Amino acid sequence: MQFSRRSLKESEEKLKSAEAFVDAAEPKKIPPKTERRGRGKPRKSEELTKPVSVSLTKTDLKTLDDQFKRYNMLTYMLQHDNSKSLNRSDIVRIIANRLSVMSDNEFIEFILD
Protein backbone atom coordinates (compact mmCIF):
# COMPACT_ATOMS: atom_id res chain seq x y z
CA MET A 1 0.00 0.00 0.00
CA GLN A 2 1.45 3.32 -1.05
CA PHE A 3 0.82 6.56 0.71
CA SER A 4 1.14 9.58 -1.46
CA ARG A 5 0.02 13.10 -0.77
CA ARG A 6 -2.73 12.72 -3.33
CA SER A 7 -4.11 9.48 -1.84
CA LEU A 8 -3.96 10.90 1.68
CA LYS A 9 -5.75 14.06 0.55
CA GLU A 10 -8.44 12.01 -1.22
CA SER A 11 -9.02 9.84 1.84
CA GLU A 12 -9.22 12.97 3.99
CA GLU A 13 -11.83 14.46 1.63
CA LYS A 14 -13.84 11.24 1.69
CA LEU A 15 -13.77 11.28 5.48
CA LYS A 16 -14.94 14.90 5.56
CA SER A 17 -17.74 14.21 3.10
CA ALA A 18 -18.83 11.17 5.17
CA GLU A 19 -18.90 13.31 8.31
CA ALA A 20 -20.87 15.98 6.48
CA PHE A 21 -23.33 13.32 5.34
CA VAL A 22 -23.83 12.03 8.88
CA ASP A 23 -24.10 15.56 10.30
CA ALA A 24 -26.77 16.45 7.75
CA ALA A 25 -28.78 13.34 8.65
CA GLU A 26 -28.78 13.99 12.40
CA PRO A 27 -31.07 16.73 13.69
CA LYS A 28 -29.25 19.67 15.21
CA LYS A 29 -31.90 20.20 17.85
CA ILE A 30 -34.77 18.17 19.21
CA PRO A 31 -38.05 19.94 18.51
CA PRO A 32 -40.16 20.86 21.53
CA LYS A 33 -42.79 18.35 22.54
CA THR A 34 -45.57 20.39 20.95
CA GLU A 35 -43.83 20.30 17.57
CA ARG A 36 -43.22 16.56 17.54
CA ARG A 37 -45.45 14.69 15.21
CA GLY A 38 -45.47 11.02 16.01
CA ARG A 39 -47.10 8.35 14.00
CA GLY A 40 -49.88 6.07 15.13
CA LYS A 41 -52.23 6.23 18.07
CA PRO A 42 -51.26 8.87 20.66
CA ARG A 43 -50.28 7.54 24.05
CA LYS A 44 -52.59 8.05 26.99
CA SER A 45 -49.66 8.52 29.34
CA GLU A 46 -45.91 8.78 29.26
CA GLU A 47 -45.52 5.42 31.00
CA LEU A 48 -45.25 2.54 28.57
CA THR A 49 -47.30 -0.60 29.09
CA LYS A 50 -45.63 -3.97 29.27
CA PRO A 51 -47.33 -7.28 28.52
CA VAL A 52 -47.45 -9.61 31.52
CA SER A 53 -48.78 -13.10 32.05
CA VAL A 54 -51.64 -13.85 34.40
CA SER A 55 -52.72 -17.40 35.12
CA LEU A 56 -56.46 -17.90 34.88
CA THR A 57 -58.72 -20.88 34.47
CA LYS A 58 -60.97 -20.95 31.42
CA THR A 59 -63.87 -19.97 33.66
CA ASP A 60 -61.94 -17.03 35.15
CA LEU A 61 -60.89 -15.88 31.70
CA LYS A 62 -64.49 -16.01 30.49
CA THR A 63 -65.60 -14.04 33.56
CA LEU A 64 -62.96 -11.39 32.87
CA ASP A 65 -63.89 -11.19 29.18
CA ASP A 66 -67.57 -10.94 30.05
CA GLN A 67 -66.90 -7.77 32.05
CA PHE A 68 -65.46 -5.67 29.25
CA LYS A 69 -67.98 -7.11 26.80
CA ARG A 70 -70.72 -6.19 29.27
CA TYR A 71 -69.45 -2.60 29.52
CA ASN A 72 -69.17 -2.27 25.74
CA MET A 73 -72.68 -3.68 25.26
CA LEU A 74 -74.22 -1.43 27.95
CA THR A 75 -72.65 1.74 26.56
CA TYR A 76 -73.99 0.79 23.13
CA MET A 77 -77.48 -0.08 24.42
CA LEU A 78 -77.74 3.00 26.63
CA GLN A 79 -76.43 5.11 23.74
CA HIS A 80 -73.74 6.78 25.79
CA ASP A 81 -71.68 9.17 23.74
CA ASN A 82 -68.59 7.56 25.22
CA SER A 83 -66.55 6.25 22.30
CA LYS A 84 -64.25 4.34 24.65
CA SER A 85 -64.40 0.59 24.51
CA LEU A 86 -62.69 -1.57 27.11
CA ASN A 87 -60.50 -4.64 26.80
CA ARG A 88 -58.98 -7.13 29.27
CA SER A 89 -56.09 -4.85 30.18
CA ASP A 90 -58.46 -1.96 30.92
CA ILE A 91 -60.54 -4.10 33.27
CA VAL A 92 -57.46 -5.33 35.16
CA ARG A 93 -56.11 -1.75 35.38
CA ILE A 94 -59.46 -0.42 36.67
CA ILE A 95 -59.68 -3.11 39.36
CA ALA A 96 -56.04 -2.58 40.44
CA ASN A 97 -56.57 1.18 40.70
CA ARG A 98 -59.80 0.73 42.64
CA LEU A 99 -58.14 -1.68 45.09
CA SER A 100 -55.20 0.69 45.60
CA VAL A 101 -57.44 3.49 46.93
CA MET A 102 -59.40 1.29 49.33
CA SER A 103 -58.72 1.48 53.04
CA ASP A 104 -57.34 -1.66 54.66
CA ASN A 105 -60.77 -2.54 56.07
CA GLU A 106 -62.52 -2.04 52.72
CA PHE A 107 -59.81 -4.08 51.00
CA ILE A 108 -60.15 -7.03 53.39
CA GLU A 109 -63.96 -6.91 53.19
CA PHE A 110 -63.82 -6.88 49.41
CA ILE A 111 -61.37 -9.78 49.18
CA LEU A 112 -63.10 -11.94 51.80
CA ASP A 113 -66.61 -11.24 50.49
Tab-separated table of C-alpha atoms in Angstrom:
chain	number	residue	atom	x	y	z
A	1	MET	CA	0.000	0.000	0.000
A	2	GLN	CA	1.448	3.321	-1.051
A	3	PHE	CA	0.823	6.561	0.705
A	4	SER	CA	1.138	9.580	-1.461
A	5	ARG	CA	0.020	13.097	-0.775
A	6	ARG	CA	-2.727	12.719	-3.326
A	7	SER	CA	-4.112	9.479	-1.842
A	8	LEU	CA	-3.958	10.905	1.685
A	9	LYS	CA	-5.747	14.062	0.548
A	10	GLU	CA	-8.443	12.012	-1.222
A	11	SER	CA	-9.021	9.843	1.842
A	12	GLU	CA	-9.222	12.971	3.993
A	13	GLU	CA	-11.829	14.462	1.635
A	14	LYS	CA	-13.839	11.240	1.692
A	15	LEU	CA	-13.767	11.284	5.478
A	16	LYS	CA	-14.937	14.903	5.559
A	17	SER	CA	-17.742	14.205	3.102
A	18	ALA	CA	-18.826	11.170	5.166
A	19	GLU	CA	-18.901	13.307	8.314
A	20	ALA	CA	-20.872	15.984	6.484
A	21	PHE	CA	-23.331	13.323	5.337
A	22	VAL	CA	-23.829	12.032	8.875
A	23	ASP	CA	-24.098	15.562	10.297
A	24	ALA	CA	-26.768	16.446	7.751
A	25	ALA	CA	-28.780	13.338	8.649
A	26	GLU	CA	-28.776	13.988	12.404
A	27	PRO	CA	-31.074	16.727	13.694
A	28	LYS	CA	-29.253	19.666	15.207
A	29	LYS	CA	-31.904	20.197	17.850
A	30	ILE	CA	-34.766	18.170	19.215
A	31	PRO	CA	-38.053	19.940	18.509
A	32	PRO	CA	-40.162	20.859	21.528
A	33	LYS	CA	-42.790	18.354	22.540
A	34	THR	CA	-45.572	20.389	20.946
A	35	GLU	CA	-43.828	20.304	17.573
A	36	ARG	CA	-43.220	16.556	17.545
A	37	ARG	CA	-45.452	14.695	15.215
A	38	GLY	CA	-45.468	11.017	16.006
A	39	ARG	CA	-47.096	8.348	14.003
A	40	GLY	CA	-49.877	6.065	15.132
A	41	LYS	CA	-52.230	6.232	18.068
A	42	PRO	CA	-51.262	8.873	20.658
A	43	ARG	CA	-50.281	7.536	24.053
A	44	LYS	CA	-52.592	8.050	26.995
A	45	SER	CA	-49.664	8.516	29.343
A	46	GLU	CA	-45.905	8.780	29.264
A	47	GLU	CA	-45.516	5.425	31.002
A	48	LEU	CA	-45.254	2.537	28.575
A	49	THR	CA	-47.297	-0.597	29.091
A	50	LYS	CA	-45.626	-3.973	29.266
A	51	PRO	CA	-47.334	-7.283	28.521
A	52	VAL	CA	-47.445	-9.606	31.521
A	53	SER	CA	-48.777	-13.101	32.054
A	54	VAL	CA	-51.636	-13.850	34.399
A	55	SER	CA	-52.716	-17.403	35.119
A	56	LEU	CA	-56.459	-17.900	34.878
A	57	THR	CA	-58.722	-20.877	34.472
A	58	LYS	CA	-60.973	-20.954	31.418
A	59	THR	CA	-63.871	-19.972	33.661
A	60	ASP	CA	-61.937	-17.033	35.154
A	61	LEU	CA	-60.893	-15.876	31.699
A	62	LYS	CA	-64.491	-16.014	30.491
A	63	THR	CA	-65.596	-14.042	33.564
A	64	LEU	CA	-62.965	-11.390	32.866
A	65	ASP	CA	-63.886	-11.192	29.177
A	66	ASP	CA	-67.566	-10.941	30.053
A	67	GLN	CA	-66.899	-7.768	32.049
A	68	PHE	CA	-65.456	-5.670	29.254
A	69	LYS	CA	-67.985	-7.108	26.800
A	70	ARG	CA	-70.725	-6.189	29.269
A	71	TYR	CA	-69.452	-2.604	29.515
A	72	ASN	CA	-69.167	-2.270	25.739
A	73	MET	CA	-72.682	-3.677	25.262
A	74	LEU	CA	-74.216	-1.429	27.948
A	75	THR	CA	-72.645	1.745	26.560
A	76	TYR	CA	-73.993	0.794	23.131
A	77	MET	CA	-77.477	-0.077	24.418
A	78	LEU	CA	-77.744	3.004	26.628
A	79	GLN	CA	-76.427	5.106	23.735
A	80	HIS	CA	-73.739	6.775	25.792
A	81	ASP	CA	-71.678	9.169	23.742
A	82	ASN	CA	-68.585	7.561	25.216
A	83	SER	CA	-66.552	6.254	22.298
A	84	LYS	CA	-64.247	4.341	24.653
A	85	SER	CA	-64.402	0.588	24.513
A	86	LEU	CA	-62.690	-1.572	27.107
A	87	ASN	CA	-60.499	-4.644	26.805
A	88	ARG	CA	-58.981	-7.131	29.273
A	89	SER	CA	-56.094	-4.846	30.183
A	90	ASP	CA	-58.461	-1.958	30.915
A	91	ILE	CA	-60.542	-4.101	33.275
A	92	VAL	CA	-57.456	-5.330	35.163
A	93	ARG	CA	-56.110	-1.754	35.375
A	94	ILE	CA	-59.458	-0.416	36.674
A	95	ILE	CA	-59.677	-3.112	39.360
A	96	ALA	CA	-56.042	-2.584	40.445
A	97	ASN	CA	-56.573	1.177	40.701
A	98	ARG	CA	-59.804	0.730	42.642
A	99	LEU	CA	-58.137	-1.684	45.089
A	100	SER	CA	-55.203	0.695	45.597
A	101	VAL	CA	-57.438	3.488	46.930
A	102	MET	CA	-59.402	1.295	49.331
A	103	SER	CA	-58.724	1.479	53.039
A	104	ASP	CA	-57.338	-1.658	54.659
A	105	ASN	CA	-60.774	-2.542	56.072
A	106	GLU	CA	-62.516	-2.037	52.717
A	107	PHE	CA	-59.812	-4.082	51.003
A	108	ILE	CA	-60.148	-7.029	53.395
A	109	GLU	CA	-63.960	-6.906	53.189
A	110	PHE	CA	-63.817	-6.878	49.407
A	111	ILE	CA	-61.370	-9.783	49.176
A	112	LEU	CA	-63.104	-11.937	51.802
A	113	ASP	CA	-66.612	-11.242	50.493
